[in-house]
Amino acid sequence: MRLPWILLLLLCPAVSLGQDKVYHSLTTEQIEAFLAREKIEFKKTKDRKENHFYYDFKRETFAMRLSWFDGKDLLLDCVFRAMPVEQVNHWNVGARFSRANLQKEKNTEITVLEYALDLVGGVTDGTVKQFFVRFEQEVRAFDQFAAGPPLDTAILPQVDDERLEPILKGLGIEFQKKTNAKGVTAFEFEVHKTKVKLYNYGGKELMLDSLYKPLSLEAANKYNLNRKFVRVVNYKSDSSDFTALEANFDCTPGVTAGMIRHFVLAYTEDVRHFGEFQAKTK
Amino acid sequence: MNRCLCTLALTLLSIAPAPAQEPKVYNRVEAARLEKILADLKIDAKKSPGKKEGIFEYEYGADAERTKLINYEGFDLWLEHVVPEGLPLEAVNRWNARARYSRAVLVKQEDKASLSFESQLDCIGGVTDAVVRQFVQRFDTERREFAEFLKQEKK
C-alpha cells in the first residue's frame, strides 16, 4: 500500500526549481515561484507578442525588469539616463556580462543595461540565482560608471583661453584657435564629422554652435520641443541660409573645469543626435 | 617676555579671518537645497509632485509672470513660462536668434497653440548654489525681455 504516495509524487506539478535539476526551459509559474522564494515583489505585465511577459521589481533603489520569452530565455534590464554613445561603448568594451545600449522611450533617449540568460542549453536553480546576483552587481557598477569621474570642486578664478585649452586637449579635441577683431576667441574643432565652434566671450560666457543645411521652421521647432539644453535656430545670410545648433554656458556665478568639460561633452552628444534628426528630416 | 609674545601671537591668530571657503559643488540638486535657494531669493513657490516619482514642480509669480521650475530627480532643472497664445514660427525663430540662455517653443495641442518660454540647467557636470541662483534670476530677466518682444511682435 505504498503506491499512493509514489503516485502523489508523480502527479505533483514541478512548480519549484529543484536544487541540481537541469532545466531547458522555465514556465512562468516556475519563474514566479523563484521570485517569491527570493522575496522579490513583482508586477507582471504581458507584451503584445504572444508568450512574452514582463516582471517589474525593485532592488535597492533600482527599478528592474525581468523579461520572459516563451520559456526559452530571460532578460534582466535596468534603465538609466541617456549618456553619450562613446561612454556607452566604453562600458561595453570593459563589461564581461552586461551590455548597455541607447534606446528611445517615447521622445526621450535612455540608456538600458541588459543581461540575458539562454535557458535552452540547460540551467539550474543556482544558475538563475547567480543571474540575478550578477546583474545586481553590474547595475551597481554601472551606476557608479554613469556618475562619471569624481566631481571637480575647484572654482576657476577666471575662464580664460589658457584654461580652456587644457580642458579641450584633455577631452581629446584637436582644435584651431582664432580671435576676432572684437577679442572673442573661437576654438574650432570637429566631432561626428561636424564642425563645431566654442566661443569665449571674455570669460563670462561660453557658446557652442555648429552649422547645418537649413531645416524648415517646423522641424527646428519640433527639435526644440523634444530636446533639452540646446536651441535650434534658422539664420538668413547674404550668401546662404543655414540652421544652427546652439548652447550657452553662463560662467559669471563661478564654474569649475569639470562643469566646462561636461558642457562640451554633452554638446558633442547633441551634435550626434541632431545629425541623426537632420538626416531623417526633409 | 617670550610668554607674552606667544600669547599675543596666539591671540592674533585666533582673530585672523578664516580662509574663504570654496562653494560646495554638487551634481544632484536635492529638493531641500533647491527650496532653500528659492527661499533665499524670496520666491514663494507652491510645490507639487511631477509626472513621475522623483520629479517635483514649483510654481510661483503672478498670473502674467507665472513661472514653473521643475526638478528632474536633481539631475536637471527646467524653467518655463507659458504664454497661452501662438506666434508665427518666424517670430519664434526671431526670438531664438537673439536669445542667450532661453528659447521659445510653439506648442500645439489639438486646436490650441501656446508658447513655452523655457530654459534648462544640466546639473550632472556640477553646479553650486550660485549657479542655480543665477539660472533662476537670469530666466526672470529674459522672461521680461521676452514679454517686451511679444508686445513689439503684436504691433
Short mmCIF file of C-alpha atoms in Angstrom, two decimals:
data_model
loop_
_atom_site.label_atom_id
_atom_site.label_comp_id
_atom_site.label_asym_id
_atom_site.label_seq_id
_atom_site.Cartn_x
_atom_site.Cartn_y
_atom_site.Cartn_z
CA MET A 1 0.00 0.00 0.00
CA ARG A 2 2.98 2.29 -0.53
CA LEU A 3 1.85 3.10 -4.05
CA PRO A 4 -0.39 6.09 -3.23
CA TRP A 5 2.48 8.39 -2.02
CA ILE A 6 4.56 7.47 -5.10
CA LEU A 7 1.56 8.36 -7.28
CA LEU A 8 1.19 11.67 -5.42
CA LEU A 9 4.83 12.48 -6.11
CA LEU A 10 4.44 11.73 -9.80
CA LEU A 11 1.23 13.75 -10.06
CA CYS A 12 2.60 16.81 -8.19
CA PRO A 13 3.47 19.53 -10.76
CA ALA A 14 7.13 20.53 -10.81
CA VAL A 15 6.49 24.17 -9.83
CA SER A 16 9.62 24.86 -7.84
CA LEU A 17 13.16 24.56 -9.18
CA GLY A 18 14.99 21.56 -7.81
CA GLN A 19 18.42 22.29 -6.46
CA ASP A 20 20.57 20.42 -9.03
CA LYS A 21 17.94 19.64 -11.60
CA VAL A 22 18.75 21.00 -15.05
CA TYR A 23 16.00 22.85 -16.88
CA HIS A 24 15.96 23.63 -20.59
CA SER A 25 13.01 25.95 -20.30
CA LEU A 26 11.14 27.62 -17.45
CA THR A 27 7.43 28.23 -17.19
CA THR A 28 6.02 31.49 -15.85
CA GLU A 29 4.87 29.54 -12.79
CA GLN A 30 8.43 28.38 -12.11
CA ILE A 31 9.80 31.90 -12.56
CA GLU A 32 7.13 33.34 -10.29
CA ALA A 33 7.82 30.72 -7.65
CA PHE A 34 11.53 31.57 -7.86
CA LEU A 35 10.85 35.29 -7.45
CA ALA A 36 8.59 34.57 -4.46
CA ARG A 37 11.28 32.39 -2.87
CA GLU A 38 13.82 35.18 -3.35
CA LYS A 39 11.31 37.57 -1.75
CA ILE A 40 11.16 39.70 -4.89
CA GLU A 41 7.82 41.52 -5.10
CA PHE A 42 6.93 41.95 -8.74
CA LYS A 43 4.29 43.36 -11.05
CA LYS A 44 3.54 41.13 -14.03
CA THR A 45 2.50 42.54 -17.41
CA LYS A 46 2.01 40.99 -20.81
CA ASP A 47 3.72 42.05 -24.01
CA ARG A 48 1.82 42.46 -27.29
CA LYS A 49 3.67 39.40 -28.52
CA GLU A 50 2.34 36.01 -27.54
CA ASN A 51 4.29 34.23 -24.78
CA HIS A 52 6.23 37.30 -23.68
CA PHE A 53 5.80 38.53 -20.12
CA TYR A 54 7.44 41.22 -18.04
CA TYR A 55 8.10 41.21 -14.30
CA ASP A 56 8.89 44.66 -12.87
CA PHE A 57 10.51 44.82 -9.45
CA LYS A 58 12.85 46.93 -7.33
CA ARG A 59 16.24 46.07 -5.86
CA GLU A 60 17.63 48.75 -3.52
CA THR A 61 16.77 51.96 -5.40
CA PHE A 62 16.95 50.40 -8.87
CA ALA A 63 13.83 49.62 -10.88
CA MET A 64 14.49 46.41 -12.83
CA ARG A 65 12.62 44.29 -15.32
CA LEU A 66 12.78 40.57 -15.99
CA SER A 67 11.54 39.63 -19.45
CA TRP A 68 10.37 36.06 -20.05
CA PHE A 69 10.47 34.99 -23.67
CA ASP A 70 8.45 31.86 -24.26
CA GLY A 71 10.33 29.98 -21.53
CA LYS A 72 13.48 29.83 -23.65
CA ASP A 73 15.41 32.84 -22.44
CA LEU A 74 15.34 35.54 -19.80
CA LEU A 75 16.49 39.16 -19.93
CA LEU A 76 17.17 41.44 -16.97
CA ASP A 77 17.33 45.15 -17.65
CA CYS A 78 17.58 48.46 -15.81
CA VAL A 79 17.03 51.93 -17.27
CA PHE A 80 19.41 54.84 -16.76
CA ARG A 81 19.55 58.39 -18.09
CA ALA A 82 20.87 58.82 -21.62
CA MET A 83 24.62 59.11 -21.88
CA PRO A 84 26.99 59.85 -24.78
CA VAL A 85 27.40 56.94 -27.15
CA GLU A 86 31.16 56.96 -26.55
CA GLN A 87 30.55 56.40 -22.84
CA VAL A 88 28.13 53.55 -23.59
CA ASN A 89 30.73 51.97 -25.85
CA HIS A 90 33.38 52.41 -23.18
CA TRP A 91 31.25 50.35 -20.77
CA ASN A 92 30.64 47.63 -23.35
CA VAL A 93 34.34 47.30 -24.09
CA GLY A 94 35.11 46.63 -20.42
CA ALA A 95 31.99 44.78 -19.23
CA ARG A 96 32.04 40.98 -19.05
CA PHE A 97 28.41 40.08 -18.55
CA SER A 98 26.11 43.01 -19.21
CA ARG A 99 25.72 45.34 -22.17
CA ALA A 100 24.49 48.91 -22.38
CA ASN A 101 22.69 50.49 -25.28
CA LEU A 102 20.90 53.70 -26.11
CA GLN A 103 17.17 53.42 -26.74
CA LYS A 104 14.22 55.72 -27.24
CA GLU A 105 11.34 55.79 -24.79
CA LYS A 106 8.63 57.92 -26.39
CA ASN A 107 10.57 61.10 -27.20
CA THR A 108 13.30 60.59 -24.63
CA GLU A 109 16.62 58.83 -25.05
CA ILE A 110 17.56 56.38 -22.31
CA THR A 111 20.44 54.05 -21.60
CA VAL A 112 19.45 50.46 -20.90
CA LEU A 113 21.73 47.99 -19.12
CA GLU A 114 20.86 44.39 -20.05
CA TYR A 115 21.91 40.87 -19.20
CA ALA A 116 20.48 37.82 -20.98
CA LEU A 117 20.29 34.15 -19.95
CA ASP A 118 19.74 31.43 -22.52
CA LEU A 119 17.84 28.56 -20.90
CA VAL A 120 17.89 26.12 -23.81
CA GLY A 121 21.36 24.74 -23.06
CA GLY A 122 20.31 23.95 -19.51
CA VAL A 123 20.17 25.91 -16.25
CA THR A 124 19.84 25.03 -12.57
CA ASP A 125 18.30 26.92 -9.71
CA GLY A 126 21.80 28.12 -8.89
CA THR A 127 22.27 29.46 -12.43
CA VAL A 128 19.12 31.57 -12.24
CA LYS A 129 20.02 32.83 -8.78
CA GLN A 130 23.53 33.80 -9.92
CA PHE A 131 21.98 35.50 -12.98
CA PHE A 132 20.12 37.85 -10.62
CA VAL A 133 23.07 38.34 -8.24
CA ARG A 134 25.47 39.10 -11.08
CA PHE A 135 23.06 41.58 -12.70
CA GLU A 136 22.61 43.48 -9.44
CA GLN A 137 26.40 43.79 -9.18
CA GLU A 138 26.55 45.04 -12.77
CA VAL A 139 23.82 47.59 -12.09
CA ARG A 140 25.65 48.98 -9.05
CA ALA A 141 28.91 49.17 -11.02
CA PHE A 142 27.16 50.83 -13.97
CA ASP A 143 25.52 53.37 -11.68
CA GLN A 144 28.96 54.42 -10.45
CA PHE A 145 30.31 54.40 -14.01
CA ALA A 146 27.40 56.57 -15.18
CA ALA A 147 28.11 59.13 -12.46
CA GLY A 148 31.45 59.82 -14.15
CA PRO A 149 34.78 60.81 -12.59
CA PRO A 150 34.89 62.40 -9.10
CA LEU A 151 33.35 65.89 -9.08
CA ASP A 152 35.74 68.76 -9.75
CA THR A 153 35.24 71.26 -6.92
CA ALA A 154 37.83 73.97 -7.66
CA ILE A 155 36.11 77.14 -8.92
CA LEU A 156 38.21 78.69 -11.68
CA PRO A 157 39.39 82.23 -10.85
CA GLN A 158 38.63 83.07 -14.48
CA VAL A 159 37.63 81.28 -17.66
CA ASP A 160 40.40 82.37 -19.98
CA ASP A 161 41.71 80.73 -23.13
CA GLU A 162 44.69 79.35 -21.22
CA ARG A 163 42.29 77.38 -19.02
CA LEU A 164 40.06 76.26 -21.88
CA GLU A 165 42.88 74.79 -23.94
CA PRO A 166 43.89 72.02 -21.50
CA ILE A 167 40.20 71.19 -20.98
CA LEU A 168 39.72 70.62 -24.70
CA LYS A 169 43.00 68.73 -25.02
CA GLY A 170 42.00 66.55 -22.07
CA LEU A 171 38.86 65.61 -23.98
CA GLY A 172 40.99 64.55 -26.94
CA ILE A 173 39.77 67.51 -29.01
CA GLU A 174 42.17 68.88 -31.61
CA PHE A 175 41.26 72.49 -32.20
CA GLN A 176 42.27 75.60 -34.06
CA LYS A 177 42.11 78.83 -32.14
CA LYS A 178 41.10 82.11 -33.74
CA THR A 179 40.46 85.51 -32.19
CA ASN A 180 38.32 88.09 -33.98
CA ALA A 181 38.65 91.87 -34.05
CA LYS A 182 36.34 92.15 -31.01
CA GLY A 183 38.60 89.93 -28.94
CA VAL A 184 36.24 86.94 -28.98
CA THR A 185 38.16 83.69 -29.23
CA ALA A 186 36.74 80.76 -31.15
CA PHE A 187 38.07 77.22 -30.76
CA GLU A 188 37.21 75.33 -33.95
CA PHE A 189 37.10 71.53 -33.95
CA GLU A 190 35.25 68.60 -35.47
CA VAL A 191 33.05 65.95 -33.82
CA HIS A 192 30.83 63.36 -35.52
CA LYS A 193 32.02 64.78 -38.88
CA THR A 194 30.59 68.20 -37.97
CA LYS A 195 32.47 71.48 -37.49
CA VAL A 196 31.89 72.97 -34.05
CA LYS A 197 32.95 76.31 -32.61
CA LEU A 198 33.42 77.11 -28.93
CA TYR A 199 33.31 80.87 -28.32
CA ASN A 200 34.71 82.51 -25.21
CA TYR A 201 33.07 85.86 -24.51
CA GLY A 202 35.54 87.48 -22.16
CA GLY A 203 35.41 84.59 -19.68
CA LYS A 204 31.79 85.47 -18.80
CA GLU A 205 30.01 83.23 -21.26
CA LEU A 206 30.82 80.24 -23.43
CA MET A 207 28.83 79.35 -26.50
CA LEU A 208 28.95 76.27 -28.69
CA ASP A 209 27.49 76.16 -32.16
CA SER A 210 27.50 74.02 -35.28
CA LEU A 211 26.01 74.91 -38.65
CA TYR A 212 23.86 72.79 -40.95
CA LYS A 213 21.86 72.98 -44.17
CA PRO A 214 18.63 74.86 -43.49
CA LEU A 215 15.77 73.00 -41.84
CA SER A 216 12.17 74.15 -42.01
CA LEU A 217 10.96 76.30 -39.14
CA GLU A 218 8.55 73.48 -38.24
CA ALA A 219 11.42 70.98 -37.96
CA ALA A 220 13.51 73.43 -35.91
CA ASN A 221 10.57 74.00 -33.55
CA LYS A 222 9.94 70.25 -33.31
CA TYR A 223 13.54 69.65 -32.28
CA ASN A 224 13.41 72.39 -29.64
CA LEU A 225 10.17 70.85 -28.33
CA ASN A 226 11.76 67.46 -27.75
CA ARG A 227 15.36 68.14 -26.72
CA LYS A 228 16.84 69.84 -23.65
CA PHE A 229 19.81 72.17 -23.18
CA VAL A 230 20.22 73.28 -26.82
CA ARG A 231 18.49 75.67 -29.21
CA VAL A 232 17.96 75.21 -32.95
CA VAL A 233 17.77 78.48 -34.88
CA ASN A 234 17.43 79.33 -38.58
CA TYR A 235 19.51 82.16 -39.97
CA LYS A 236 19.49 84.04 -43.23
CA SER A 237 22.67 85.49 -44.59
CA ASP A 238 23.58 87.20 -47.87
CA SER A 239 25.35 84.11 -49.13
CA SER A 240 23.12 81.32 -47.81
CA ASP A 241 20.54 80.29 -45.26
CA PHE A 242 21.55 77.84 -42.56
CA THR A 243 20.41 76.21 -39.33
CA ALA A 244 22.47 76.40 -36.17
CA LEU A 245 22.53 74.15 -33.11
CA GLU A 246 23.47 76.37 -30.16
CA ALA A 247 24.20 76.03 -26.46
CA ASN A 248 25.23 78.75 -23.99
CA PHE A 249 27.04 78.42 -20.64
CA ASP A 250 26.98 81.18 -18.06
CA CYS A 251 30.36 81.45 -16.29
CA THR A 252 29.54 84.50 -14.17
CA PRO A 253 28.48 82.67 -10.97
CA GLY A 254 31.81 80.78 -10.88
CA VAL A 255 32.41 77.47 -12.65
CA THR A 256 34.82 74.53 -12.46
CA ALA A 257 36.82 72.88 -15.22
CA GLY A 258 34.59 69.85 -14.73
CA MET A 259 31.45 71.88 -15.48
CA ILE A 260 33.01 73.20 -18.69
CA ARG A 261 34.15 69.70 -19.63
CA HIS A 262 30.61 68.40 -19.16
CA PHE A 263 29.16 71.32 -21.18
CA VAL A 264 31.42 70.46 -24.13
CA LEU A 265 30.92 66.67 -23.86
CA ALA A 266 27.14 66.97 -23.60
CA TYR A 267 27.12 69.24 -26.66
CA THR A 268 29.13 66.74 -28.73
CA GLU A 269 26.39 64.21 -27.93
CA ASP A 270 23.78 66.78 -29.05
CA VAL A 271 25.69 67.15 -32.34
CA ARG A 272 25.40 63.39 -32.90
CA HIS A 273 21.70 63.40 -32.02
CA PHE A 274 20.89 66.44 -34.17
CA GLY A 275 22.83 64.99 -37.09
CA GLU A 276 20.60 61.91 -37.00
CA PHE A 277 17.49 64.08 -36.75
CA GLN A 278 18.57 66.20 -39.67
CA ALA A 279 19.32 63.15 -41.80
CA LYS A 280 15.77 61.83 -41.23
CA THR A 281 14.07 65.21 -41.74
CA LYS A 282 13.26 66.59 -45.18
CA MET B 1 58.54 88.43 27.75
CA ASN B 2 58.58 85.34 25.50
CA ARG B 3 55.38 84.12 27.11
CA CYS B 4 53.75 87.49 26.39
CA LEU B 5 54.81 87.33 22.78
CA CYS B 6 53.46 83.80 22.43
CA THR B 7 50.16 84.81 23.98
CA LEU B 8 49.96 87.84 21.68
CA ALA B 9 50.71 85.67 18.62
CA LEU B 10 48.05 83.12 19.61
CA THR B 11 45.51 85.89 20.17
CA LEU B 12 46.24 87.45 16.79
CA LEU B 13 45.97 84.08 15.07
CA SER B 14 42.63 83.33 16.68
CA ILE B 15 41.09 86.57 15.42
CA ALA B 16 42.60 86.40 11.94
CA PRO B 17 39.93 85.88 9.28
CA ALA B 18 39.33 82.26 8.27
CA PRO B 19 40.36 81.36 4.71
CA ALA B 20 37.48 81.81 2.25
CA GLN B 21 35.64 78.53 1.74
CA GLU B 22 35.11 77.22 -1.77
CA PRO B 23 31.40 76.99 -2.56
CA LYS B 24 30.09 73.43 -2.47
CA VAL B 25 29.88 71.80 -5.88
CA TYR B 26 27.27 69.07 -6.29
CA ASN B 27 25.87 67.16 -9.25
CA ARG B 28 22.41 66.48 -7.95
CA VAL B 29 20.10 69.23 -6.70
CA GLU B 30 18.27 67.88 -3.67
CA ALA B 31 14.78 69.25 -3.09
CA ALA B 32 15.71 70.78 0.29
CA ARG B 33 18.66 72.65 -1.21
CA LEU B 34 16.58 73.99 -4.11
CA GLU B 35 13.84 75.10 -1.72
CA LYS B 36 16.38 76.96 0.40
CA ILE B 37 17.71 78.73 -2.69
CA LEU B 38 14.18 79.79 -3.65
CA ALA B 39 13.53 80.99 -0.09
CA ASP B 40 16.79 82.96 -0.11
CA LEU B 41 15.61 84.61 -3.36
CA LYS B 42 12.33 85.41 -1.57
CA ILE B 43 10.42 83.29 -4.06
CA ASP B 44 7.25 81.89 -2.55
CA ALA B 45 6.70 78.75 -4.61
CA LYS B 46 3.94 76.16 -4.42
CA LYS B 47 5.39 72.66 -4.56
CA SER B 48 3.65 69.73 -6.17
CA PRO B 49 4.69 66.26 -7.37
CA GLY B 50 5.64 65.91 -11.03
CA LYS B 51 4.57 63.33 -13.60
CA LYS B 52 6.96 60.69 -12.28
CA GLU B 53 8.41 59.71 -8.92
CA GLY B 54 11.38 61.91 -8.03
CA ILE B 55 10.16 64.87 -10.10
CA PHE B 56 8.89 67.99 -8.33
CA GLU B 57 7.34 71.18 -9.65
CA TYR B 58 7.45 74.64 -8.07
CA GLU B 59 5.09 77.34 -9.30
CA TYR B 60 5.49 81.00 -8.46
CA GLY B 61 4.77 84.51 -9.70
CA ALA B 62 1.63 86.45 -10.53
CA ASP B 63 -0.55 85.31 -13.46
CA ALA B 64 1.18 87.21 -16.25
CA GLU B 65 4.58 86.18 -14.85
CA ARG B 66 3.65 82.65 -13.79
CA THR B 67 6.78 80.50 -13.78
CA LYS B 68 7.21 76.81 -13.22
CA LEU B 69 10.50 75.31 -12.00
CA ILE B 70 10.77 71.54 -12.44
CA ASN B 71 13.40 69.46 -10.66
CA TYR B 72 14.02 66.24 -12.59
CA GLU B 73 15.34 63.97 -9.82
CA GLY B 74 18.07 66.50 -9.11
CA PHE B 75 19.81 65.78 -12.43
CA ASP B 76 18.49 68.81 -14.28
CA LEU B 77 16.28 71.82 -13.71
CA TRP B 78 13.68 73.22 -16.11
CA LEU B 79 12.17 76.69 -16.00
CA GLU B 80 9.17 77.60 -18.10
CA HIS B 81 6.72 80.42 -18.55
CA VAL B 82 3.74 79.58 -20.77
CA VAL B 83 2.04 82.22 -22.89
CA PRO B 84 -1.46 80.97 -23.80
CA GLU B 85 -1.33 82.13 -27.41
CA GLY B 86 0.58 81.21 -30.51
CA LEU B 87 3.06 83.15 -32.58
CA PRO B 88 4.18 82.59 -36.16
CA LEU B 89 7.24 80.36 -36.28
CA GLU B 90 9.17 83.17 -37.99
CA ALA B 91 8.70 85.28 -34.84
CA VAL B 92 9.55 82.33 -32.56
CA ASN B 93 12.75 81.91 -34.57
CA ARG B 94 13.48 85.66 -34.31
CA TRP B 95 13.47 85.37 -30.51
CA ASN B 96 15.62 82.26 -30.57
CA ALA B 97 18.16 84.04 -32.79
CA ARG B 98 18.66 86.75 -30.16
CA ALA B 99 18.21 84.61 -27.01
CA ARG B 100 21.22 83.62 -24.95
CA TYR B 101 20.03 81.26 -22.24
CA SER B 102 16.38 80.73 -23.12
CA ARG B 103 14.35 79.58 -26.09
CA ALA B 104 10.78 79.91 -27.28
CA VAL B 105 8.90 76.85 -28.48
CA LEU B 106 5.50 76.80 -30.18
CA VAL B 107 3.34 74.09 -28.64
CA LYS B 108 0.23 72.87 -30.45
CA GLN B 109 -2.24 70.70 -28.58
CA GLU B 110 -5.38 69.83 -30.54
CA ASP B 111 -6.65 73.23 -31.74
CA LYS B 112 -4.83 75.33 -29.18
CA ALA B 113 -1.45 76.94 -29.63
CA SER B 114 0.74 78.28 -26.83
CA LEU B 115 4.29 79.46 -26.41
CA SER B 116 6.64 77.82 -23.98
CA PHE B 117 9.38 80.23 -22.93
CA GLU B 118 11.93 77.96 -21.29
CA SER B 119 15.44 77.26 -20.09
CA GLN B 120 17.16 74.14 -18.74
CA LEU B 121 20.14 73.64 -16.44
CA ASP B 122 22.13 70.43 -16.70
CA CYS B 123 23.38 69.68 -13.17
CA ILE B 124 25.23 66.41 -13.82
CA GLY B 125 28.52 68.17 -14.60
CA GLY B 126 28.31 70.00 -11.27
CA VAL B 127 26.59 73.16 -10.01
CA THR B 128 26.82 75.44 -6.98
CA ASP B 129 24.10 77.37 -5.19
CA ALA B 130 25.33 80.46 -7.07
CA VAL B 131 24.86 78.68 -10.42
CA VAL B 132 21.30 77.66 -9.54
CA ARG B 133 20.51 81.16 -8.24
CA GLN B 134 21.87 82.71 -11.42
CA PHE B 135 19.79 80.27 -13.52
CA VAL B 136 16.58 81.35 -11.74
CA GLN B 137 17.33 85.09 -11.74
CA ARG B 138 18.56 85.21 -15.32
CA PHE B 139 15.41 83.41 -16.51
CA ASP B 140 13.29 86.10 -14.92
CA THR B 141 15.30 88.79 -16.70
CA GLU B 142 14.96 87.08 -20.07
CA ARG B 143 11.26 86.41 -19.43
CA ARG B 144 10.68 90.16 -19.07
CA GLU B 145 12.65 90.78 -22.26
CA PHE B 146 10.50 88.14 -23.97
CA ALA B 147 7.33 89.90 -22.80
CA GLU B 148 8.62 93.12 -24.40
CA PHE B 149 9.49 91.20 -27.55
CA LEU B 150 5.93 89.82 -27.74
CA LYS B 151 4.47 93.33 -27.41
CA GLN B 152 6.63 94.51 -30.31
CA GLU B 153 5.66 91.49 -32.43
CA LYS B 154 1.95 92.16 -31.92
CA LYS B 155 2.23 95.76 -33.20
#
